[in-house]
Structure formats: C-alpha cells, structure tokens
Amino acid sequence: MASSNPAVPASENAAPPAPHSEIKALSPVEASKRRAAYKAVEDHFDTSYKYIGIGSGSTVVYVVEAIAAKGRDITSRMVFIPTGDQSKQLIIEAGLPLGSIDSLPPVEVGHTKMDGVSALQVATGLQDLGLKGKRQSLDVAFDGADEIDEDLNCIKGGGACLFQEKLVATAAKKFICVADSRKLQKRLLTTWKTIPIEIAPLAAPTIKRILITLGSPDPVIRQGGSAKAGPVVTDNGMWIIDAPFPPLCLAADLKHGDHGDGEHGTWEVHHLGRRIKRIVGVLEVGLFHGRNGIQVAASGEEGGGQKPVAAYFGMENGEVEVRTSKEIHGVKSRP
C-alpha cells in the first residue's frame, strides 16, 4: 500500500530557480510536471550519491534540469545511467557524466591467478577473468510513468523504453516516480488502456494469439506512424505490442475463490505481469509490480525492485502530492 502525504504548496516545493516569466510560458500540465520533478530531486538527490539512474519521457526532462542546477562541482563526481537513447541525450546535453547500466563496477574484485593455461582458456572463452563480488547498485533512479495505481504499481512503456527502464529501476536502491496528476488512478488500465510489451519480432503472431486467450481483446503491434513506416523498433531491436485488458485488480479487491489469475475473468497486477513475462519471445512487460527497493534490501538481496518507493504528482492547483510506499518488510518470493 501507499500512503498519501499532505500536498506541498508550490511556494514550499523547491520551485525552479528560473524567472517567473519562464515558468508562466509552460502549459499548466508541464508546469505541474516541473514542480513535481524539483520536489522529487530535493527529497531524494543527495550530494554523496555516486550512481544516478535517469529515466525516459517528458517529466524526466525537468528531473535532469533540477539535477544540473545543483552545479558541476557536485554532479561531476557522479555517474548518470540512462534508460535509453532519449535519456542518454538528455544527460549529454545537460553536461552530466554519462555511464551505462552494463558497466557498473563490482563492489569487491578478486582476480584469478593467471598462468599460461589460464590465459589460453580466457582467450578461447573457456574461462572468465574471475571477477568476484557484488555489482554496484544505483543510489537512486528517477523516472516517469504512463499510469500509477494507489499501491504504486505502474504502467510504463509508452515511449518504448520499458526494458531498459525496468533494468535501471531494479538496479537502484530506490526508484522515484515523477508524473502529473492525470497519471494517478485507483487501478491500472483506467485511463491508459493498454499494457506495452516488448517482444522479439519473430514471435509476434504467437504472442498476439496467447494474449487473446489471456483476455486481451485486440493486442496490436505499435506502428511508427508518420515518423516511420512499419512497426516501432526499440533501442534493443525489438517490437512493441500494446495489449488492452480490463482494469487490473489489487490483491485486496479479490473475492473469495478468485486468485486474480484470469480464471474468473479478473487479473491481479502481479499475476498478469508474471504470466505475460513467461510467454516465449517476450523480452519485458510494461507492468512495474511486485517489490520496491526497500523490500529487496530488507530481504537481504542485491539490487532493487520494480515499484517506486515514492511517487510525486504535480497537481493542477500548483501543489505536489507525494505518495510513499509503506511496504518496507522483506519479501523474497515476489520479484
């Protein structure tokens, strides 16, 4: 469950240090995103941090702006990890040090003693370099969402970056979501009607048929529109299927005898996310569910969780509403 903190008036929410005329030039929705982004950075960006995840989408533009405003004396000591080409360009244009999720160093390194035989085996791929120890985690990851329910489950993937977004979120000690008020709904698939699913193109026909049997009436391969003829191709060379489903239940919604596994026509968020992920050819599912980073740490495991520990919503009245997770117990069985 998530708790709702009192909304923060705009005068108290770390308003951007930009001229008033510049803020007035933004539309009300964009101004609300900006306020939420600055408040999230104020609350969750620490100058002692080393590795920062930067997500994708329109709201993250203001997150990067707020971080860059801290000054290069602070940000030059950090490494910023993107979730795709868009956020990579944001990081570069803001003058922030760029890293990548696959180059995080190990916490501890132990080297295998290398003799002539070992060197030959490494060269031929029969033996690795013997690097030992855990990999560094991101201190925090900031990202947006297409829709967020009252338990802080999210739908992401409207920008076709969902695999790398989930890769970064689950590598972070805490994932912070930033959005405008339209994205907050009681249940997922209320206003955002489809689940983005990143798939191997070769598997598209089979995956579409399976999704229909699971209750999705009309899953479609996302097209590039006027910008590109044919399907959208992700940063990973994959396609996106947008699969509509009825609004998804939370565990508390389920009636006696209904496990939320689709048998009675209802799907609970966690069950549907795991079921779709099991389909051969699915790279990743745009449902961010299960555990958050606090739960993962409490269970003694490495890395982070799919769900945010807090979500910041820019409201139409100029305030920022903060929803924080209260699920801080360790849970080992839910990814």
mmCIF file of N, CA, C and O in Angstrom, residues 134 291 293-303 330-332:
data_model
loop_
_atom_site.group_PDB
_atom_site.id
_atom_site.type_symbol
_atom_site.label_atom_id
_atom_site.label_comp_id
_atom_site.label_asym_id
_atom_site.label_seq_id
_atom_site.Cartn_x
_atom_site.Cartn_y
_atom_site.Cartn_z
ATOM 1 N N LYS A 134 29.757 -8.459 -5.527
ATOM 2 C CA LYS A 134 28.528 -7.829 -5.974
ATOM 3 C C LYS A 134 28.825 -6.615 -6.843
ATOM 4 O O LYS A 134 29.850 -5.961 -6.705
ATOM 5 N N ARG A 291 7.887 -5.924 -5.795
ATOM 6 C CA ARG A 291 8.564 -5.314 -4.647
ATOM 7 C C ARG A 291 9.186 -3.974 -5.020
ATOM 8 O O ARG A 291 9.424 -3.682 -6.189
ATOM 9 N N GLY A 293 12.499 -1.179 -3.777
ATOM 10 C CA GLY A 293 13.882 -1.319 -3.346
ATOM 11 C C GLY A 293 14.044 -1.523 -1.858
ATOM 12 O O GLY A 293 14.961 -2.224 -1.404
ATOM 13 N N ILE A 294 13.169 -0.906 -1.062
ATOM 14 C CA ILE A 294 13.246 -1.066 0.390
ATOM 15 C C ILE A 294 12.975 -2.510 0.774
ATOM 16 O O ILE A 294 13.654 -3.087 1.628
ATOM 17 N N GLN A 295 12.003 -3.130 0.130
ATOM 18 C CA GLN A 295 11.684 -4.529 0.417
ATOM 19 C C GLN A 295 12.824 -5.455 0.017
ATOM 20 O O GLN A 295 13.140 -6.408 0.726
ATOM 21 N N VAL A 296 13.432 -5.177 -1.123
ATOM 22 C CA VAL A 296 14.537 -6.013 -1.576
ATOM 23 C C VAL A 296 15.702 -5.924 -0.590
ATOM 24 O O VAL A 296 16.297 -6.944 -0.207
ATOM 25 N N ALA A 297 16.027 -4.710 -0.151
ATOM 26 C CA ALA A 297 17.119 -4.541 0.812
ATOM 27 C C ALA A 297 16.795 -5.219 2.133
ATOM 28 O O ALA A 297 17.662 -5.856 2.754
ATOM 29 N N ALA A 298 15.531 -5.121 2.573
ATOM 30 C CA ALA A 298 15.140 -5.726 3.844
ATOM 31 C C ALA A 298 15.211 -7.248 3.801
ATOM 32 O O ALA A 298 15.391 -7.896 4.834
ATOM 33 N N SER A 299 15.095 -7.820 2.600
ATOM 34 C CA SER A 299 15.166 -9.275 2.473
ATOM 35 C C SER A 299 16.602 -9.758 2.309
ATOM 36 O O SER A 299 16.837 -10.958 2.181
ATOM 37 N N GLY A 300 17.558 -8.824 2.322
ATOM 38 C CA GLY A 300 18.966 -9.188 2.241
ATOM 39 C C GLY A 300 19.461 -9.492 0.849
ATOM 40 O O GLY A 300 20.542 -10.055 0.676
ATOM 41 N N GLU A 301 18.685 -9.088 -0.163
ATOM 42 C CA GLU A 301 19.072 -9.367 -1.542
ATOM 43 C C GLU A 301 19.750 -8.163 -2.182
ATOM 44 O O GLU A 301 19.681 -7.048 -1.678
ATOM 45 N N GLU A 302 20.366 -8.412 -3.317
ATOM 46 C CA GLU A 302 21.078 -7.367 -4.047
ATOM 47 C C GLU A 302 20.145 -6.697 -5.039
ATOM 48 O O GLU A 302 19.215 -7.309 -5.544
ATOM 49 N N GLY A 303 20.412 -5.411 -5.340
ATOM 50 C CA GLY A 303 19.645 -4.695 -6.360
ATOM 51 C C GLY A 303 18.435 -3.994 -5.794
ATOM 52 O O GLY A 303 18.368 -3.670 -4.604
ATOM 53 N N GLY A 330 10.654 -7.260 4.256
ATOM 54 C CA GLY A 330 11.338 -8.073 3.250
ATOM 55 C C GLY A 330 10.428 -9.163 2.710
ATOM 56 O O GLY A 330 9.795 -9.888 3.468
ATOM 57 N N VAL A 331 10.343 -9.243 1.407
ATOM 58 C CA VAL A 331 9.553 -10.274 0.748
ATOM 59 C C VAL A 331 10.445 -10.919 -0.311
ATOM 60 O O VAL A 331 10.879 -10.247 -1.234
ATOM 61 N N LYS A 332 10.703 -12.218 -0.186
ATOM 62 C CA LYS A 332 11.633 -12.876 -1.101
ATOM 63 C C LYS A 332 10.961 -13.557 -2.272
ATOM 64 O O LYS A 332 11.614 -13.928 -3.236
#
